[in-house]
Amino acid sequence: APRVPPTRLALHHFDSSYSLHLGALWPSVRAALLCEQKYGALLNSFAAADHVPRELQLLNAADFISEAPRKAQHWQQDAAVGEARGCQEGSGEGRTVVQEGMMTQAEMSPPLCTSVSSKIKCYTFPRGDITRFRPARPDALGLLDYYLLDAASLLPVLALNVQPGDFVLDLCAAPGGKTLALLQTGCCGHLAANDVSVSRTKRLYRILHSYVPKEVRDTVSVTSYDGRVWDQMGGGTFHKVLVDVPCTTDRHSATEEDNNIFHKRRTKERQMLPMLQLQLLMAGILAARPGGAVVYSTCSLSPLQNQCVVQ
């Protein structure tokens, strides 16, 4: 029988499971997964590159973080209008839809340390525009001016809401985009960046050396422990813990044959992912001090890897 590519297996799995989970949204989400990846440019506040924001604005890119509160307020106003119309029309069905779609201001705009939201800048092009950013350039000291990443990767960092002086643990840190974003907040009293993979940890080191000055790197400890047993190294010590776990990485699984977790040789590994994720989340909880906060995140749409693990 002809060999079935892992990308096709992944897409078949997504079609059968996500179509049930997402319903009418799935065709749009499916198209987005299969489209060319769209990057954001995380500005490096450590680099002497004051000209970069102006340069990006001239290209019609905008800082999506500063735009978010305005958009959230706009969405809330639209929802309120919709609710009023539903009530006026007296349609029970219309009211139900509006109520299910409504979010409170607190839900749409989670409380963020103002210093965090003002210091992290990430520029993206408008919807429908997949213009590529130029490669990052070094400043006079050799620090690169921005880091390209999926802009959604910043959402867990913002949700962590790091406060000045916080001890922070990034339990599954490599390749390093979220670690770099945490340092951009300027709030980390100490940052522990850990990843079980030695090769991925080397990539993390390269990113730190390319973007972060030595005096800031000295506040970061990079380790290669198995995150599941982190509490044996020191539990209950961190104010904030980010647990960005290994997952099916849906976009990669649907588009890339190399290192694809849907390869038949990796079937057991894929099936064990929720257990691994649960163990990492538990280790993250044990690493946090009483009153601390833990953010769990994936880059998968799977309820088994998200809601079920948290429950």
Short mmCIF file of C-alpha atoms in Angstrom, two decimals:
data_model
loop_
_atom_site.label_atom_id
_atom_site.label_comp_id
_atom_site.label_asym_id
_atom_site.label_seq_id
_atom_site.Cartn_x
_atom_site.Cartn_y
_atom_site.Cartn_z
CA ALA A 1 0.00 0.00 0.00
CA PRO A 2 1.27 3.52 -0.70
CA ARG A 3 2.68 5.34 2.29
CA VAL A 4 0.26 7.92 3.71
CA PRO A 5 2.07 11.17 4.54
CA PRO A 6 1.80 12.27 8.19
CA THR A 7 0.39 15.64 7.07
CA ARG A 8 -2.56 13.84 5.49
CA LEU A 9 -3.06 11.74 8.63
CA ALA A 10 -2.98 14.93 10.72
CA LEU A 11 -5.52 16.70 8.53
CA HIS A 12 -7.82 13.65 8.55
CA HIS A 13 -7.62 13.59 12.35
CA PHE A 14 -8.33 17.32 12.57
CA ASP A 15 -11.29 17.04 10.17
CA SER A 16 -12.90 14.29 12.21
CA SER A 17 -12.31 15.81 15.67
CA TYR A 18 -12.16 19.60 15.25
CA SER A 19 -15.22 19.70 12.97
CA LEU A 20 -17.21 18.35 15.92
CA HIS A 21 -15.50 20.64 18.42
CA LEU A 22 -15.64 23.87 16.38
CA GLY A 23 -18.71 23.24 14.22
CA ALA A 24 -19.28 25.94 11.61
CA LEU A 25 -15.99 27.64 12.53
CA TRP A 26 -13.87 24.67 11.42
CA PRO A 27 -13.71 25.40 7.63
CA SER A 28 -12.32 28.88 8.36
CA VAL A 29 -9.88 27.58 10.97
CA ARG A 30 -8.82 24.78 8.61
CA ALA A 31 -8.04 27.30 5.87
CA ALA A 32 -6.00 29.35 8.34
CA LEU A 33 -3.97 26.30 9.39
CA LEU A 34 -3.13 25.53 5.77
CA CYS A 35 -2.29 29.11 4.78
CA GLU A 36 1.20 30.52 4.78
CA GLN A 37 2.27 31.35 8.32
CA LYS A 38 1.95 35.01 9.31
CA TYR A 39 4.54 36.43 11.69
CA GLY A 40 4.67 39.28 14.13
CA ALA A 41 7.79 41.31 14.91
CA LEU A 42 8.50 41.44 18.65
CA LEU A 43 10.57 44.60 19.15
CA ASN A 44 13.74 44.17 21.16
CA SER A 45 13.76 46.87 23.83
CA PHE A 46 17.41 46.10 24.60
CA ALA A 47 18.56 47.10 21.11
CA ALA A 48 19.27 50.69 20.10
CA ALA A 49 16.68 50.70 17.33
CA ASP A 50 14.33 53.61 17.97
CA HIS A 51 13.77 53.97 14.23
CA VAL A 52 12.20 50.52 13.84
CA PRO A 53 8.61 51.37 15.00
CA ARG A 54 8.44 54.24 12.51
CA GLU A 55 9.85 52.02 9.77
CA LEU A 56 7.21 49.34 10.44
CA GLN A 57 4.38 51.87 10.63
CA LEU A 58 5.34 53.18 7.19
CA LEU A 59 4.85 49.60 5.95
CA ASN A 60 1.30 49.68 7.42
CA ALA A 61 2.16 47.40 10.36
CA ALA A 62 0.67 48.17 13.79
CA ASP A 63 1.40 47.15 17.36
CA PHE A 64 -1.32 44.58 18.03
CA ILE A 65 -0.86 44.77 21.82
CA SER A 66 -1.69 48.47 22.07
CA GLU A 67 -4.56 47.95 19.62
CA ALA A 68 -6.15 45.12 21.66
CA PRO A 69 -7.95 47.18 24.35
CA ARG A 70 -9.50 49.46 21.71
CA LYS A 71 -10.69 46.46 19.67
CA ALA A 72 -12.06 44.76 22.79
CA GLN A 73 -14.08 47.88 23.61
CA HIS A 74 -15.35 48.02 20.01
CA TRP A 75 -16.41 44.34 20.17
CA GLN A 76 -18.17 44.95 23.47
CA GLN A 77 -20.10 47.89 22.02
CA ASP A 78 -21.14 45.80 19.00
CA ALA A 79 -22.27 42.99 21.27
CA ALA A 80 -24.26 45.40 23.43
CA VAL A 81 -26.01 46.78 20.35
CA GLY A 82 -26.75 43.23 19.23
CA GLU A 83 -28.20 42.38 22.62
CA ALA A 84 -30.42 45.46 22.58
CA ARG A 85 -31.68 44.57 19.11
CA GLY A 86 -32.35 41.01 20.18
CA CYS A 87 -34.40 42.22 23.14
CA GLN A 88 -36.34 44.71 21.01
CA GLU A 89 -37.19 42.09 18.44
CA GLY A 90 -38.40 39.78 21.17
CA SER A 91 -36.65 36.78 19.68
CA GLY A 92 -35.77 34.28 22.37
CA GLU A 93 -33.34 32.57 20.02
CA GLY A 94 -31.62 35.87 19.22
CA ARG A 95 -31.23 36.68 22.89
CA THR A 96 -29.70 33.31 23.59
CA VAL A 97 -27.13 33.74 20.85
CA VAL A 98 -26.18 37.19 22.09
CA GLN A 99 -25.91 36.07 25.70
CA GLU A 100 -23.68 33.15 24.75
CA GLY A 101 -21.46 35.45 22.70
CA MET A 102 -21.27 38.22 25.29
CA MET A 103 -18.14 38.65 27.40
CA THR A 104 -17.63 40.97 30.32
CA GLN A 105 -15.00 43.70 30.13
CA ALA A 106 -12.87 41.67 32.55
CA GLU A 107 -13.01 38.63 30.24
CA MET A 108 -12.10 40.60 27.13
CA SER A 109 -9.44 42.76 28.76
CA PRO A 110 -7.64 40.69 31.42
CA PRO A 111 -5.89 42.85 34.02
CA LEU A 112 -2.33 43.45 32.87
CA CYS A 113 0.58 45.11 34.62
CA THR A 114 0.67 48.43 32.80
CA SER A 115 4.44 48.25 32.60
CA VAL A 116 4.13 44.86 30.87
CA SER A 117 1.60 45.91 28.26
CA SER A 118 3.45 49.15 27.54
CA LYS A 119 6.92 47.61 27.21
CA ILE A 120 6.06 44.64 24.97
CA LYS A 121 5.62 45.80 21.38
CA CYS A 122 4.74 43.40 18.58
CA TYR A 123 3.96 44.66 15.09
CA THR A 124 1.73 42.76 12.68
CA PHE A 125 0.36 43.54 9.23
CA PRO A 126 -3.43 43.96 8.79
CA ARG A 127 -5.78 41.04 8.30
CA GLY A 128 -5.31 39.55 4.85
CA ASP A 129 -1.81 41.01 4.46
CA ILE A 130 0.93 38.35 4.66
CA THR A 131 3.82 40.67 3.80
CA ARG A 132 7.10 39.28 5.08
CA PHE A 133 9.20 41.28 7.52
CA ARG A 134 12.80 41.96 6.55
CA PRO A 135 15.43 39.91 8.45
CA ALA A 136 16.37 41.34 11.85
CA ARG A 137 19.37 43.68 11.87
CA PRO A 138 21.99 44.17 14.60
CA ASP A 139 22.56 47.48 16.37
CA ALA A 140 25.97 48.93 17.21
CA LEU A 141 26.42 46.36 20.02
CA GLY A 142 25.30 43.45 17.86
CA LEU A 143 21.81 43.04 19.39
CA LEU A 144 19.10 42.25 16.83
CA ASP A 145 16.25 44.75 16.54
CA TYR A 146 13.28 42.36 16.54
CA TYR A 147 12.32 38.70 16.82
CA LEU A 148 9.85 37.09 14.41
CA LEU A 149 7.23 34.82 15.97
CA ASP A 150 3.56 33.95 15.80
CA ALA A 151 1.99 36.94 17.54
CA ALA A 152 -0.39 34.65 19.47
CA SER A 153 2.68 33.32 21.31
CA LEU A 154 2.69 36.55 23.31
CA LEU A 155 -0.79 35.96 24.76
CA PRO A 156 0.41 33.50 27.47
CA VAL A 157 3.14 35.98 28.46
CA LEU A 158 0.60 38.80 28.79
CA ALA A 159 -1.76 36.52 30.72
CA LEU A 160 1.04 35.71 33.18
CA ASN A 161 0.94 39.39 34.21
CA VAL A 162 4.49 39.53 35.59
CA GLN A 163 4.97 42.15 38.30
CA PRO A 164 8.24 43.95 39.11
CA GLY A 165 10.65 41.70 40.99
CA ASP A 166 8.76 38.46 40.29
CA PHE A 167 10.67 35.19 40.19
CA VAL A 168 9.47 33.54 36.96
CA LEU A 169 9.80 29.97 35.66
CA ASP A 170 9.43 29.15 31.95
CA LEU A 171 9.19 25.37 32.32
CA CYS A 172 9.31 24.43 28.60
CA ALA A 173 11.21 27.44 27.31
CA ALA A 174 12.89 26.48 24.02
CA PRO A 175 13.23 27.70 21.37
CA GLY A 176 12.96 30.95 23.33
CA GLY A 177 10.35 33.35 21.94
CA LYS A 178 8.30 33.49 25.14
CA THR A 179 11.46 33.67 27.26
CA LEU A 180 12.57 36.70 25.24
CA ALA A 181 9.11 38.26 25.61
CA LEU A 182 9.22 37.74 29.40
CA LEU A 183 12.53 39.61 29.51
CA GLN A 184 11.03 42.46 27.45
CA THR A 185 8.62 43.18 30.32
CA GLY A 186 11.55 44.35 32.46
CA CYS A 187 9.68 42.92 35.47
CA CYS A 188 11.51 39.62 36.07
CA GLY A 189 13.60 39.68 39.24
CA HIS A 190 14.91 36.28 38.14
CA LEU A 191 13.93 34.11 35.18
CA ALA A 192 14.50 30.34 35.10
CA ALA A 193 14.29 29.02 31.53
CA ASN A 194 14.16 25.23 31.31
CA ASP A 195 13.75 22.72 28.49
CA VAL A 196 14.33 18.97 28.52
CA SER A 197 15.95 19.03 25.07
CA VAL A 198 19.66 19.90 25.14
CA SER A 199 19.69 20.79 21.42
CA ARG A 200 16.70 23.13 21.83
CA THR A 201 18.36 24.65 24.91
CA LYS A 202 21.39 25.51 22.75
CA ARG A 203 19.05 27.39 20.42
CA LEU A 204 17.67 29.23 23.46
CA TYR A 205 21.22 30.25 24.40
CA ARG A 206 21.78 31.61 20.88
CA ILE A 207 18.61 33.71 21.06
CA LEU A 208 19.60 35.15 24.44
CA HIS A 209 23.04 36.08 23.12
CA SER A 210 21.56 37.64 19.97
CA TYR A 211 18.93 39.76 21.71
CA VAL A 212 19.83 40.31 25.37
CA PRO A 213 22.78 42.23 26.90
CA LYS A 214 25.03 40.38 29.31
CA GLU A 215 23.83 42.18 32.44
CA VAL A 216 20.27 40.98 31.71
CA ARG A 217 21.39 37.48 30.72
CA ASP A 218 22.95 37.20 34.16
CA THR A 219 19.42 37.27 35.65
CA VAL A 220 18.46 34.19 33.59
CA SER A 221 19.31 30.62 34.51
CA VAL A 222 19.05 28.12 31.63
CA THR A 223 18.67 24.42 32.49
CA SER A 224 17.87 21.14 30.71
CA TYR A 225 15.94 19.19 33.35
CA ASP A 226 12.92 16.99 32.79
CA GLY A 227 10.22 19.52 33.65
CA ARG A 228 8.00 16.81 35.16
CA VAL A 229 10.31 16.55 38.18
CA TRP A 230 11.09 20.24 38.56
CA ASP A 231 9.70 20.30 42.11
CA GLN A 232 12.60 18.03 43.14
CA MET A 233 14.97 20.88 42.24
CA GLY A 234 13.02 23.42 44.26
CA GLY A 235 9.26 23.66 44.70
CA GLY A 236 7.09 26.52 45.86
CA THR A 237 9.58 29.27 44.93
CA PHE A 238 8.19 31.13 41.88
CA HIS A 239 5.67 33.96 41.73
CA LYS A 240 4.77 33.15 38.11
CA VAL A 241 5.10 29.91 36.13
CA LEU A 242 4.59 29.50 32.39
CA VAL A 243 3.85 25.93 31.26
CA ASP A 244 3.86 26.04 27.45
CA VAL A 245 3.76 22.30 26.85
CA PRO A 246 4.78 20.08 23.93
CA CYS A 247 1.68 19.36 21.84
CA THR A 248 0.57 18.25 18.38
CA THR A 249 1.58 21.71 17.05
CA ASP A 250 -1.37 21.72 14.67
CA ARG A 251 -0.02 24.04 11.95
CA HIS A 252 3.27 22.14 11.72
CA SER A 253 1.44 18.80 11.73
CA ALA A 254 -0.81 19.86 8.85
CA THR A 255 1.91 21.36 6.65
CA GLU A 256 5.36 19.86 7.41
CA GLU A 257 6.48 16.27 6.89
CA ASP A 258 9.72 16.59 8.87
CA ASN A 259 9.52 15.83 12.59
CA ASN A 260 5.74 15.38 12.30
CA ILE A 261 4.17 13.83 15.41
CA PHE A 262 1.53 12.16 13.23
CA HIS A 263 4.19 9.92 11.71
CA LYS A 264 3.22 6.31 12.39
CA ARG A 265 6.45 5.76 14.33
CA ARG A 266 5.32 8.45 16.80
CA THR A 267 1.77 7.17 17.36
CA LYS A 268 2.38 6.14 20.97
CA GLU A 269 4.18 9.40 21.71
CA ARG A 270 1.23 11.35 20.34
CA GLN A 271 -1.29 9.33 22.34
CA MET A 272 0.67 9.97 25.53
CA LEU A 273 0.80 13.75 25.04
CA PRO A 274 -2.12 14.58 27.40
CA MET A 275 -0.46 12.60 30.19
CA LEU A 276 2.85 14.38 29.61
CA GLN A 277 1.05 17.72 29.56
CA LEU A 278 -0.76 16.91 32.80
CA GLN A 279 2.52 15.95 34.50
CA LEU A 280 4.17 19.19 33.36
CA LEU A 281 1.21 21.27 34.55
CA MET A 282 1.29 19.57 37.95
CA ALA A 283 5.04 20.23 38.19
CA GLY A 284 4.41 23.88 37.32
CA ILE A 285 1.77 24.16 40.05
CA LEU A 286 4.16 22.63 42.59
CA ALA A 287 6.88 25.07 41.50
CA ALA A 288 4.67 28.08 42.24
CA ARG A 289 4.65 29.61 45.70
CA PRO A 290 1.33 30.05 47.55
CA GLY A 291 -0.55 32.93 45.96
CA GLY A 292 1.44 32.59 42.74
CA ALA A 293 0.03 32.15 39.23
CA VAL A 294 0.42 29.44 36.59
CA VAL A 295 -0.42 29.85 32.90
CA TYR A 296 -0.87 26.66 30.83
CA SER A 297 -0.74 26.98 27.03
CA THR A 298 -0.47 24.91 23.87
CA CYS A 299 -0.42 25.58 20.13
CA SER A 300 -3.12 22.98 19.53
CA LEU A 301 -6.90 23.24 19.18
CA SER A 302 -7.42 19.81 20.78
CA PRO A 303 -9.77 19.79 23.83
CA LEU A 304 -7.90 16.70 25.05
CA GLN A 305 -4.71 18.74 25.24
CA ASN A 306 -6.35 21.91 26.59
CA GLN A 307 -9.60 21.84 28.56
CA CYS A 308 -9.28 18.19 29.61
CA VAL A 309 -5.75 18.64 30.98
CA VAL A 310 -6.78 21.71 32.97
CA GLN A 311 -9.90 20.02 34.30
#
